[in-house]
Coordinates of C-alpha atoms and ligand atoms in Angstrom, one line a residue:
X30 CA -13.9 28.0 -19.2
X31 CA -16.1 28.2 -15.9
X32 CA -14.5 28.5 -12.7
X33 CA -17.1 27.0 -10.8
X34 CA -16.6 23.5 -9.1
X35 CA -19.3 21.5 -10.0
X36 CA -21.8 20.0 -8.1
X37 CA -20.3 18.0 -5.1
X38 CA -21.1 14.4 -6.2
X39 CA -19.5 13.0 -2.6
X40 CA -22.5 13.7 -0.2
X41 CA -23.0 10.7 1.8
X42 CA -25.1 8.2 0.1
X43 CA -27.1 5.6 1.5
X44 CA -26.1 1.7 1.6
X45 CA -28.5 1.0 -0.7
X46 CA -27.2 3.6 -3.5
X47 CA -23.4 2.7 -2.7
X48 CA -24.5 -1.2 -3.6
X49 CA -26.1 -0.1 -6.6
X50 CA -23.4 2.1 -8.3
X51 CA -21.8 0.1 -10.7
X52 CA -18.4 1.4 -10.1
X53 CA -17.4 -0.3 -7.0
X54 CA -19.0 -2.4 -4.0
X55 CA -21.9 -3.9 -6.1
X56 CA -22.3 -7.4 -4.7
X57 CA -23.1 -8.7 -8.3
X58 CA -20.0 -7.2 -9.8
X59 CA -17.3 -9.8 -9.7
X60 CA -15.1 -7.4 -11.5
X61 CA -15.1 -4.8 -8.6
X62 CA -11.6 -4.8 -7.8
X63 CA -10.4 -3.6 -11.4
X64 CA -11.4 0.1 -10.5
X65 CA -11.9 -0.2 -6.8
X66 CA -10.6 2.5 -4.4
X67 CA -9.0 0.7 -1.5
X68 CA -8.2 2.2 1.7
X69 CA -5.3 1.0 3.9
X70 CA -5.8 0.7 7.5
X71 CA -2.8 0.4 9.8
X72 CA -4.7 -1.0 12.6
X73 CA -2.6 0.6 15.6
X74 CA -2.9 4.1 14.6
X75 CA -6.2 4.2 12.9
X76 CA -8.6 4.8 16.0
X77 CA -8.2 3.7 19.7
X78 CA -11.5 2.3 21.2
X79 CA -10.4 1.1 24.6
X80 CA -8.3 4.1 25.5
X81 CA -4.6 2.4 25.9
X82 CA -3.1 4.8 23.3
X83 CA -3.0 1.7 20.8
X84 CA -5.4 1.5 17.6
X85 CA -7.8 -1.2 17.6
X86 CA -10.6 -3.2 16.0
X87 CA -13.3 -1.3 18.1
X88 CA -11.9 2.1 16.9
X89 CA -12.1 1.0 13.5
X90 CA -16.0 -0.3 14.0
X91 CA -16.8 2.9 15.5
X92 CA -15.5 5.0 12.4
X93 CA -16.9 2.6 9.4
X94 CA -19.1 5.5 8.4
X95 CA -16.1 7.6 7.8
X96 CA -14.8 5.4 5.4
X97 CA -18.2 5.2 3.5
X98 CA -18.7 9.0 3.7
X99 CA -15.1 9.0 2.1
X100 CA -16.3 6.7 -0.6
X101 CA -14.0 3.7 -0.6
X102 CA -14.9 0.2 -1.9
X103 CA -12.4 -1.7 0.2
X104 CA -10.4 -2.1 3.3
X105 CA -6.9 -3.6 3.4
X106 CA -5.6 -4.1 7.1
X107 CA -1.9 -4.5 7.6
X108 CA -1.6 -7.7 9.8
X109 CA -3.7 -7.8 12.8
X110 CA -2.7 -11.2 13.9
X111 CA -1.0 -12.2 17.3
X112 CA 2.2 -10.7 17.0
X113 CA 5.2 -9.5 19.5
X114 CA 5.0 -6.5 17.1
X115 CA 8.9 -6.5 16.6
X116 CA 7.8 -5.2 12.7
X117 CA 4.5 -3.8 13.6
X118 CA 2.5 -7.1 13.1
X119 CA 4.5 -8.5 10.1
X120 CA 6.1 -10.9 12.5
X121 CA 2.9 -13.5 13.1
X122 CA 3.0 -15.7 15.8
X123 CA -0.6 -17.0 14.7
X124 CA -2.3 -16.5 11.8
X125 CA -5.8 -17.6 13.1
X126 CA -5.8 -15.2 16.1
X127 CA -6.0 -11.7 16.6
X128 CA -3.6 -9.8 18.5
X129 CA -5.0 -8.9 21.8
X130 CA -4.0 -5.5 21.9
X131 CA -6.3 -5.3 18.7
X132 CA -9.3 -6.8 19.9
X133 CA -10.5 -10.8 19.2
X134 CA -11.5 -12.8 16.4
X135 CA -15.1 -12.5 17.1
X136 CA -14.6 -8.7 16.8
X137 CA -13.0 -9.1 13.6
X138 CA -15.6 -11.3 12.1
X139 CA -18.3 -8.7 13.2
X140 CA -16.1 -5.8 11.8
X141 CA -15.9 -7.8 8.4
X142 CA -19.7 -8.4 8.1
X143 CA -20.5 -4.5 9.5
X144 CA -18.3 -3.1 7.0
X145 CA -20.0 -5.4 4.3
X146 CA -23.2 -4.3 5.0
X147 CA -22.1 -0.7 4.4
X148 CA -20.9 -1.8 1.3
X149 CA -17.0 -2.0 1.9
X150 CA -15.3 -5.1 1.5
X151 CA -12.4 -6.3 3.6
X152 CA -8.9 -7.6 2.7
X153 CA -6.2 -8.9 5.0
X154 CA -2.7 -9.1 5.2
X155 CA -0.9 -12.5 4.6
X156 CA 2.7 -12.8 5.3
X157 CA 4.1 -16.2 3.6
X158 CA 7.7 -15.3 3.6
X159 CA 8.4 -15.6 7.5
X160 CA 6.9 -15.7 10.7
X161 CA 7.5 -14.7 14.1
X162 CA 10.3 -16.0 16.2
X163 CA 7.5 -16.8 18.6
X164 CA 5.4 -18.9 16.0
X165 CA 5.1 -22.4 17.3
X166 CA 7.1 -23.9 14.2
X167 CA 10.0 -21.8 15.2
X168 CA 10.0 -22.2 18.8
X169 CA 9.8 -26.3 17.9
X170 CA 12.4 -25.8 15.3
X171 CA 14.9 -24.1 17.9
X172 CA 14.3 -26.6 20.5
X173 CA 15.0 -29.4 18.0
X174 CA 18.4 -30.7 16.5
X175 CA 20.2 -29.6 13.5
X176 CA 19.0 -31.7 10.7
X177 CA 15.5 -32.2 12.2
X178 CA 12.0 -32.3 10.6
X179 CA 11.4 -28.8 12.7
X180 CA 13.8 -27.1 11.6
X181 CA 13.5 -28.4 7.8
X182 CA 10.2 -25.7 7.5
X183 CA 13.2 -22.7 7.8
X184 CA 16.8 -22.2 6.6
X185 CA 18.8 -23.4 9.3
X186 CA 22.5 -23.9 8.0
X187 CA 25.9 -24.8 9.9
X188 CA 28.3 -21.7 9.9
X189 CA 31.3 -21.5 7.8
X190 CA 35.0 -21.5 9.0
X191 CA 36.5 -23.7 11.3
X192 CA 34.1 -22.8 14.4
X193 CA 31.1 -22.0 12.1
X194 CA 31.6 -18.6 13.2
X195 CA 30.8 -17.5 9.5
X196 CA 27.3 -16.6 8.2
X197 CA 26.2 -19.4 5.5
X198 CA 26.3 -16.5 3.0
X199 CA 26.6 -12.9 2.6
X200 CA 23.0 -12.1 2.0
X201 CA 22.1 -8.6 3.6
X202 CA 18.8 -8.2 5.6
X203 CA 16.0 -5.8 3.9
X204 CA 16.3 -3.8 7.2
X205 CA 20.2 -3.6 6.8
X206 CA 22.8 -5.6 8.8
X207 CA 23.1 -9.8 8.0
X208 CA 20.3 -11.9 6.7
X209 CA 21.7 -14.5 9.4
X210 CA 21.4 -15.2 13.1
X211 CA 23.2 -17.6 15.1
X212 CA 21.1 -19.9 17.5
X213 CA 22.6 -21.3 20.6
X214 CA 22.5 -25.0 21.6
X215 CA 20.8 -26.3 24.7
X216 CA 24.1 -26.7 26.6
X217 CA 25.1 -22.6 25.7
X218 CA 27.5 -23.3 22.8
X219 CA 27.0 -21.7 19.4
X220 CA 24.7 -23.6 17.2
X221 CA 23.4 -23.2 13.6
X222 CA 22.5 -20.0 11.8
X223 CA 19.1 -19.3 10.7
X224 CA 17.8 -17.0 7.6
X225 CA 15.8 -13.9 7.9
X226 CA 15.6 -11.5 5.0
X227 CA 14.1 -9.0 7.5
X228 CA 14.8 -9.0 11.4
X229 CA 16.1 -11.7 13.3
X230 CA 12.7 -11.8 14.8
X231 CA 11.1 -12.9 11.2
X232 CA 12.8 -16.2 10.5
X233 CA 12.3 -17.0 6.8
X234 CA 9.9 -20.1 6.0
X235 CA 11.3 -22.9 3.5
X236 CA 8.8 -22.8 0.6
X237 CA 10.0 -26.1 -0.5
X238 CA 8.4 -27.9 2.3
X239 CA 5.2 -29.5 1.7
X240 CA 3.8 -28.2 5.3
X241 CA 4.5 -24.7 4.5
X242 CA 2.6 -24.7 1.5
X243 CA -0.4 -26.6 2.9
X244 CA -0.5 -24.4 5.9
X245 CA -0.6 -21.2 3.8
X246 CA -3.5 -22.3 1.8
X247 CA -5.5 -23.3 5.0
X248 CA -4.7 -20.0 6.4
X249 CA -6.1 -18.4 3.0
X250 CA -9.1 -20.5 3.6
X251 CA -9.6 -19.5 7.2
X252 CA -10.0 -16.0 6.2
X253 CA -11.8 -16.6 2.9
X254 CA -14.5 -18.4 5.2
X255 CA -14.6 -15.6 7.5
X256 CA -15.8 -13.4 4.3
X257 CA -12.9 -11.4 3.4
X258 CA -12.7 -10.5 0.0
X259 CA -9.2 -11.0 -0.7
X260 CA -5.8 -11.0 0.7
X261 CA -2.6 -8.7 0.2
X262 CA 0.4 -10.9 -0.2
X263 CA 3.4 -9.5 1.7
X264 CA 6.6 -9.4 0.3
X265 CA 5.3 -11.7 -2.6
X266 CA 8.5 -11.8 -4.7
X267 CA 10.6 -13.2 -1.9
X268 CA 9.2 -16.6 -0.5
X269 CA 11.2 -19.0 -2.8
X270 CA 15.0 -19.3 -2.4
X271 CA 17.7 -21.2 -4.4
X272 CA 18.1 -24.1 -1.9
X273 CA 22.1 -24.1 -2.9
X274 CA 21.9 -20.1 -1.1
X275 CA 24.7 -19.1 -3.5
X276 CA 25.9 -15.4 -3.1
X277 CA 23.8 -12.6 -4.8
X278 CA 25.6 -11.8 -8.3
X279 CA 26.4 -8.3 -9.1
X280 CA 23.9 -7.9 -11.6
X281 CA 21.5 -11.1 -11.5
X282 CA 19.9 -12.0 -14.9
X283 CA 16.0 -12.1 -14.4
X284 CA 15.2 -15.0 -12.7
X285 CA 18.4 -15.8 -11.5
X286 CA 18.6 -13.9 -8.0
X287 CA 18.9 -16.6 -5.4
X288 CA 15.9 -14.8 -3.3
X289 CA 13.9 -13.0 -5.4
X290 CA 11.4 -13.4 -8.0
X291 CA 12.3 -16.8 -8.6
X292 CA 10.4 -18.5 -11.4
X293 CA 9.1 -21.6 -8.7
X294 CA 7.0 -18.5 -7.5
X295 CA 4.3 -18.9 -10.1
X296 CA 3.3 -22.4 -9.3
X297 CA 2.5 -21.2 -5.7
X298 CA 0.1 -18.4 -6.9
X299 CA -1.4 -20.5 -9.5
X300 CA -2.5 -22.8 -6.7
X301 CA -3.6 -19.6 -4.6
X302 CA -5.6 -18.5 -7.3
X303 CA -7.3 -22.1 -7.6
X304 CA -8.5 -21.4 -3.7
X305 CA -9.6 -17.9 -4.4
X306 CA -11.5 -18.8 -7.5
X307 CA -13.1 -21.9 -5.5
X308 CA -15.3 -19.4 -3.8
X309 CA -18.6 -18.7 -5.6
X310 CA -18.0 -15.0 -5.2
X311 CA -14.7 -15.2 -6.1
X312 CA -11.7 -13.6 -3.8
X313 CA -8.9 -11.6 -4.8
X314 CA -5.2 -11.9 -4.5
X315 CA -2.9 -8.6 -4.4
X316 CA 0.7 -8.8 -4.5
X317 CA 3.3 -6.7 -2.6
X318 CA 6.3 -7.0 -5.6
X319 CA 8.8 -4.8 -5.7
X320 CA 10.6 -5.5 -8.9
X321 CA 12.5 -3.2 -11.2
X322 CA 11.7 -5.0 -14.3
X323 CA 7.9 -4.4 -15.3
X324 CA 7.8 -7.4 -17.8
X325 CA 8.9 -9.6 -14.7
X326 CA 6.4 -7.9 -12.6
X327 CA 3.2 -8.2 -14.9
X328 CA 3.9 -12.1 -15.3
X329 CA 2.4 -12.3 -11.5
X330 CA -0.7 -11.1 -13.2
X331 CA -1.6 -13.5 -15.9
X332 CA -5.1 -14.6 -15.6
X333 CA -4.4 -17.7 -13.5
X334 CA -2.1 -16.1 -10.8
X335 CA -2.6 -12.8 -8.8
X336 CA -5.5 -10.1 -9.6
X337 CA -3.3 -7.0 -9.2
X338 CA -0.1 -5.8 -7.4
X339 CA 1.0 -2.7 -6.0
X340 CA 2.7 -0.3 -8.8
X341 CA 5.4 1.2 -6.6
X342 CA 7.2 2.3 -9.9
X343 CA 4.8 5.6 -9.7
X344 CA 5.3 6.7 -6.3
X345 CA 9.1 6.1 -6.6
X346 CA 9.3 9.0 -9.5
X347 CA 10.1 12.5 -8.6
X348 CA 7.6 15.2 -9.3
X349 CA 8.6 15.4 -13.0
X350 CA 6.3 15.3 -16.1
X351 CA 8.5 13.4 -18.3
X352 CA 9.2 10.8 -15.5
X353 CA 5.8 10.3 -14.3
X354 CA 4.8 10.1 -18.1
X355 CA 7.0 7.6 -18.6
X356 CA 5.8 5.5 -15.6
X357 CA 2.2 5.7 -16.5
X358 CA 3.1 4.4 -19.9
X359 CA 5.2 1.9 -19.1
X360 CA 2.6 0.6 -16.4
X361 CA -0.4 0.4 -18.6
X362 CA 1.7 -1.1 -21.7
X363 CA 3.0 -4.1 -19.5
X364 CA -0.2 -4.9 -17.9
X365 CA -2.3 -4.9 -21.3
X366 CA -1.3 -8.0 -22.8
X367 CA -2.0 -9.8 -19.5
X368 CA -5.3 -8.3 -19.0
X369 CA -4.9 -7.1 -15.6
X370 CA -5.7 -3.4 -14.3
X371 CA -2.9 -1.2 -13.0
X372 CA -3.0 -0.1 -9.4
X373 CA -1.9 3.7 -8.3
X374 CA -0.5 4.1 -4.8
X375 CA 0.9 7.6 -3.6
X376 CA 1.9 6.3 -0.2
X377 CA 1.7 3.3 2.6
X378 CA 3.2 2.5 5.9
X379 CA 6.5 1.9 4.4
X380 CA 7.3 5.2 2.5
X381 CA 7.8 8.8 3.3
X382 CA 4.3 10.6 3.2
X383 CA 3.6 12.4 -0.1
X384 CA 3.3 15.9 1.4
X385 CA 7.0 15.4 2.8
X386 CA 8.2 13.7 -0.3
X387 CA 7.1 16.0 -2.7
X388 CA 8.1 19.2 -0.5
X389 CA 11.8 18.4 -0.7
X390 CA 14.0 18.9 -3.6
X391 CA 14.3 15.5 -4.7
X392 CA 11.2 14.0 -4.8
X393 CA 11.9 10.8 -6.0
X394 CA 11.1 8.1 -3.2
X395 CA 13.8 6.3 -1.1
X396 CA 13.3 4.8 2.3
X397 CA 13.8 7.2 4.8
X398 CA 17.2 7.0 5.2
X399 CA 18.0 8.9 2.2
X400 CA 16.1 11.7 3.5
X401 CA 17.0 12.4 7.0
X402 CA 17.6 15.9 7.6
X403 CA 16.5 17.1 3.9
X404 CA 14.6 20.5 4.3
X405 CA 10.9 20.0 3.5
X406 CA 8.7 22.9 2.0
X407 CA 5.3 21.4 3.5
X408 CA 3.2 23.8 1.9
X409 CA 4.5 23.1 -1.4
X410 CA 4.3 19.3 -0.7
X411 CA 0.9 19.3 0.0
X412 CA 0.2 21.1 -2.9
X413 CA 1.6 18.8 -5.1
X414 CA 0.3 15.8 -3.2
X415 CA -3.3 17.4 -3.8
X416 CA -2.5 17.5 -7.6
X417 CA -1.1 14.2 -7.5
X418 CA -4.2 12.4 -5.9
X419 CA -6.4 13.9 -8.6
X420 CA -4.0 12.4 -11.3
X421 CA -3.7 9.1 -9.7
X422 CA -7.5 9.0 -9.3
X423 CA -8.0 9.8 -13.0
X424 CA -5.8 6.9 -14.2
X425 CA -7.4 3.5 -15.4
X426 CA -7.0 1.0 -12.6
X427 CA -7.8 0.6 -9.1
X428 CA -6.4 3.1 -6.3
X429 CA -4.9 2.6 -2.9
X430 CA -5.1 5.3 -0.3
X431 CA -3.2 5.0 2.7
X432 CA -5.1 6.3 6.1
X433 CA -4.0 9.9 6.5
X434 CA -3.3 10.6 3.1
X435 CA -6.7 11.8 2.6
X436 CA -5.9 14.2 5.6
X437 CA -2.8 15.5 4.0
X438 CA -0.5 14.6 6.9
X439 CA 3.1 15.0 6.7
X440 CA 5.6 12.5 7.7
X441 CA 6.5 12.9 11.6
X442 CA 10.3 13.7 11.4
X443 CA 11.0 14.4 15.1
X444 CA 9.6 11.6 17.2
X445 CA 11.3 11.2 20.6
X446 CA 14.1 8.5 19.9
X447 CA 12.4 6.1 22.9
X448 CA 9.5 6.0 20.7
X449 CA 10.8 4.4 17.6
X450 CA 10.0 1.0 17.3
X451 CA 10.8 0.4 13.5
X452 CA 13.6 -2.3 12.9
X453 CA 14.8 -0.3 10.1
X454 CA 15.7 2.3 12.5
X455 CA 16.7 -0.2 15.3
X456 CA 18.9 -2.3 13.3
X457 CA 20.8 0.5 11.6
X458 CA 21.6 1.8 14.8
X459 CA 19.8 4.9 14.3
X460 CA 21.4 5.6 10.9
X461 CA 18.0 5.2 9.0
X462 CA 15.0 7.1 10.7
X463 CA 12.8 4.2 9.8
X464 CA 8.8 4.2 8.8
X465 CA 7.6 5.2 12.2
X466 CA 7.1 8.7 10.9
X467 CA 4.3 7.8 8.6
X468 CA 2.6 5.5 11.1
X469 CA 1.8 8.5 13.7
X470 CA -1.9 7.9 15.3
X471 CA -4.5 10.0 13.3
X472 CA -5.9 13.0 14.4
X473 CA -9.8 13.1 14.5
X474 CA -10.8 16.0 16.3
X475 CA -10.0 18.5 19.1
X476 CA -6.8 20.9 19.4
X477 CA -4.4 18.9 21.3
X478 CA -3.2 15.3 21.3
X479 CA -4.7 12.4 21.4
X480 CA -6.7 14.7 18.8
X481 CA -9.7 12.1 19.4
X482 CA -7.6 9.2 18.6
X483 CA -8.2 7.8 21.9
X484 CA -11.4 8.1 23.6
X485 CA -11.8 11.0 26.5
X486 CA -10.3 9.6 29.8
X487 CA -7.9 7.3 27.9
X488 CA -5.1 6.0 30.1
X489 CA -2.5 5.7 27.6
X490 CA -0.8 8.3 25.4
X491 CA -1.0 7.5 21.7
X492 CA 2.2 5.0 21.3
X493 CA 3.6 7.7 18.9
X494 CA 3.6 11.4 19.4
X495 CA 1.0 13.4 17.6
X496 CA 2.6 16.8 16.3
X497 CA 0.8 20.0 17.9
X498 CA 0.3 21.3 14.3
X499 CA -1.9 18.6 13.3
X500 CA -4.8 20.5 15.0
X501 CA -5.3 22.0 11.8
X502 CA -5.5 18.5 10.1
X503 CA -8.0 16.9 12.1
X504 CA -11.1 15.1 10.5
X505 CA -13.2 17.3 12.4
X506 CA -11.4 20.6 11.1
X507 CA -11.3 19.5 7.6
X508 CA -14.9 18.4 7.3
X509 CA -15.7 22.3 8.2
X510 CA -13.5 23.4 5.4
X511 CA -14.5 22.9 1.8
X512 CA -11.0 23.5 0.7
X513 CA -9.4 21.0 2.6
X514 CA -7.6 17.7 1.5
X515 CA -10.4 16.0 3.2
X516 CA -13.1 17.7 1.2
X517 CA -10.9 17.3 -2.0
X518 CA -10.7 13.5 -1.5
X519 CA -14.4 13.3 -0.9
X520 CA -15.2 15.2 -4.1
X521 CA -12.8 13.3 -6.2
X522 CA -13.8 9.7 -5.0
X523 CA -17.4 10.6 -5.5
X524 CA -16.9 11.7 -8.7
X525 CA -14.5 8.8 -9.8
X526 CA -17.2 6.7 -8.5
X527 CA -20.1 8.1 -10.6
X528 CA -18.4 9.3 -13.8
X529 CA -19.2 7.2 -16.7
X530 CA -16.1 8.2 -18.4
X531 CA -13.8 7.0 -15.8
X532 CA -15.1 3.3 -16.5
X533 CA -13.1 2.9 -19.7
X534 CA -9.7 1.3 -19.2
X535 CA -7.9 3.6 -21.7
X536 CA -6.5 6.7 -21.8
X537 CA -5.5 9.3 -24.5
X538 CA -2.5 11.7 -24.2
X539 CA -3.3 15.1 -25.5
X540 CA -1.2 17.7 -27.0
X541 CA 0.7 19.7 -24.2
X542 CA 3.8 21.4 -23.4
X543 CA 6.2 19.4 -22.0
X544 CA 5.7 20.1 -18.1
X545 CA 2.2 19.5 -18.6
X546 CA 0.6 15.9 -18.4
X547 CA -2.8 15.8 -20.0
X548 CA -5.2 13.0 -21.2
X549 CA -8.8 12.2 -21.9
X550 CA -10.8 9.2 -20.3
X551 CA -13.9 8.1 -22.2
X552 CA -15.7 10.4 -24.2
X553 CA -15.4 13.7 -22.4
X554 CA -13.2 13.3 -19.4
X555 CA -10.0 15.3 -19.4
X556 CA -7.3 15.4 -16.7
X557 CA -4.4 18.1 -16.8
X558 CA -1.6 18.5 -14.2
X559 CA 0.8 21.5 -14.6
X560 CA 4.0 20.6 -13.1
X561 CA 5.8 23.3 -14.6
X562 CA 6.4 27.0 -13.2
X563 CA 4.0 28.9 -15.1
X564 CA 0.2 28.9 -15.2
X565 CA -1.6 26.6 -18.1
X566 CA -4.5 28.1 -20.3
X567 CA -7.0 25.8 -20.1
X568 CA -8.8 25.6 -23.5
X569 CA -12.3 27.2 -24.6
X570 CA -14.7 24.4 -24.7
X571 CA -14.1 22.7 -21.4
X572 CA -15.8 23.0 -18.0
X573 CA -14.1 22.7 -14.8
X574 CA -15.5 19.5 -12.7
X575 CA -12.8 19.6 -9.9
X576 CA -9.4 21.2 -9.4
X577 CA -6.9 20.7 -6.6
X578 CA -6.4 24.5 -6.4
X579 CA -8.8 27.5 -7.2
X580 CA -8.9 27.9 -10.9
X581 CA -9.4 31.6 -11.6
X582 CA -9.5 33.4 -15.2
X583 CA -9.3 30.0 -17.0
X584 CA -5.4 29.4 -15.7
X585 CA -4.4 26.5 -13.9
X586 CA -1.5 27.4 -11.9
X587 CA 1.6 25.5 -11.4
X588 CA 1.8 22.2 -9.3
X589 CA -2.1 21.9 -9.7
X590 CA -4.4 19.1 -11.4
X591 CA -7.9 20.0 -13.1
X592 CA -10.4 17.7 -14.2
X593 CA -12.5 18.9 -17.2
X594 CA -15.6 18.3 -19.1
X595 CA -15.0 18.5 -22.7
X596 CA -17.6 19.7 -24.8
X597 CA -16.1 18.6 -28.4
X598 CA -16.0 15.2 -29.2
X599 CA -13.0 13.0 -28.8
X600 CA -11.9 13.4 -32.4
X601 CA -11.5 17.0 -31.9
X602 CA -9.3 16.6 -28.6
X603 CA -6.2 16.6 -30.4
X604 CA -6.7 20.1 -31.3
X605 CA -7.0 21.1 -27.7
X606 CA -4.1 22.9 -26.5
X607 CA -2.7 22.9 -23.1
X608 CA 0.0 25.6 -23.1
X609 CA 1.7 27.1 -20.6
X610 CA 1.7 31.0 -20.4
X611 CA 4.4 32.3 -22.4
X612 CA 5.2 28.7 -23.4
X613 CA 4.7 26.7 -26.7
Ligands
LIG705 C1 6.5 -5.6 3.7 C2 5.6 -4.6 4.7 C3 6.7 -4.1 5.6 C4 7.5 -4.9 6.1 C5 8.0 -6.3 5.4 C6 8.3 -7.4 6.2 O1 7.5 -4.9 3.0 O2 5.0 -3.8 3.8 O3 5.9 -3.3 6.5 O4 8.2 -4.7 6.9 O5 7.1 -6.6 4.3 O6 7.3 -8.3 6.6

C-alpha cells in the first residue's frame, strides 16, 4: 500500500486534448451524456459581470476557463429567461428572451458557442408545468371571460359552495398552502379560481390543450437551433392532470395520482424525443422527476423517451452504508432493463448543501423546513462531503455538480430575513427557511464580500449576503491549497475522465465490513468508503490513486473514501478484505 497520491491528472488540458478525450466532450461521441460530468449554474449567484450584485451571463462568460480547469463536460443553466423572478426564474414570462438582469439573447448565443469551443456543452432548463402570471397567455386569460379559449390553456374553475368561496379541490401547493388562487372579475367581484402546484405567480398549464403542446415543442426547437446540447425538464412528472380534478387519495396506486406521474406523460416525452432526435447530432432530455417508486421512475427512461433523469433517492439517504448501498443497487438494477445510465447528484439549488446535511445528526435529506435550528458540525460534514464526492464520482453513470459544491460551501442558515426571496419561505410565513441558503453568491477571491463575485467598483451588494467565513473558501484560496475541496474535485474529475476502468457500466461489490462500501470498476479500479467509526486496513496489493483524506500507514480513517489500483486481477478481488480495525 503506498501512501502517495498518484500523479495529478487534472492539470488544465488544452481544448484539443479535451475534445479528444473519449470520456466526455468529444464532438463525435453521441453517447457523451452517459458518463458526463454536468455542472449546474444558478446564474444569479455564479458571477456578476456588470457590478449590480446579481450574477449574469457576462460573469459566466468570463469564468468559462474555471469550468474547463475543473474538468466538466457540460453546464446546465437554471432558467435564464425573462421572468419576474418570483421563484428564481422558474416563473417564465418569455421562453425566447433572456431576463435583462442576466443579459441578452445575443450573449446567450455567444456563451453557448464559446463554451462549445472550449469543449463544454450547454443544457438549458425548460419549465413546462407552469408559466409566470406575467406570461402573455395568462394575462390574456385573466382579461377574458370564464369559459373563453384563453382560459382553456390553464386550469380555471368556479369555486365550490354557494358563493364560490371554496376552492375547487383540496390540493396543496408544493410550496405549502393551497394550490388555488381566486381571481377578480373586471367589476371587482370575486371570480374563478386557477390552479398552481407551486406559487400563485406560477399558474399551471393545461397539457391537454394543443397550444400548450405545440408551444413547448417550438420552444425546444428554438433552443436546439441555438446550439444547446439538451434540456433539463423542470417538474417533469407533474404536467398532466386528471381533468376531473379529484381529491388526492390517501394512498394513490401507481399512475392514479391526479397530478403526478400520470401515464399520459409518456406520450408527450416520446414526441419531445422525436424532436431531439431530429437533429443530426442528437440532443438530450433530462428529467427532474421526484418519485418514490423507482420502477415508475425508470419508465421515463425507456429508449424512446428521456435520456436520463435526476436520481434524488441517493441524496435523500442518510450517511449510512446499508442505506447508500441499497440506493446504489436499486438505482442500477432499475436502470439496466431500460438501458439508461444512472445519474448521481449530491446537491442542487433546491436542497440543503451536503456539507451541512452530512454535518447533522439526521443526515437524510429533507427540505430545509425539517432542519431549521438543527446543530451542524461543519467540519464533520465537509469531511463526509469529500468522501461522498469520491464515492459518487466512482459510480457508473453521469455526475451532477451544483456550483459551490466543489468549494465545499455550507448552507447559509443566518441570512437576514429581509433578503429571503424563496416562495417556500414566504408562503410558509417563515416556518420553512426555504432554499436561499444554498443559493448564496459564490466566493471567488479576496478576504471580504463580495469575494470577487462582483467586479471592483460594483454598485450593488451581492443579492444574498455572503458569510465572512467564506474568505477561507474562495476559489483563489483553494487553488493555492493542494488539500482543498477544489483541488480534490479537480483531481477527481481528471482521473474520472482518463481512467479506462471508469468507462465500464458495471460495478462489483467486494467483501467488506458492514459499515464499509467497497466495489470494483473495470479490471483494476477499486473504490472504498469507510462509514464506520474505526479505520480500515487497506489490503496489500493495492496502491492509492486518490483519497478524500490523508492516508497514512495503510489505514483509511472513518468518513473517508479512497480510490485504489488493484494489482491483482478481477477474479482475485473477492479475496480482498476491507476490514475495520478490530472488526470482522
Ligand atoms: C423545480 C425546481 C425548483 C422550482 C420548482 C417549480 O423543482 O428545481 O427550483 O421551484 O421546480 O418550478
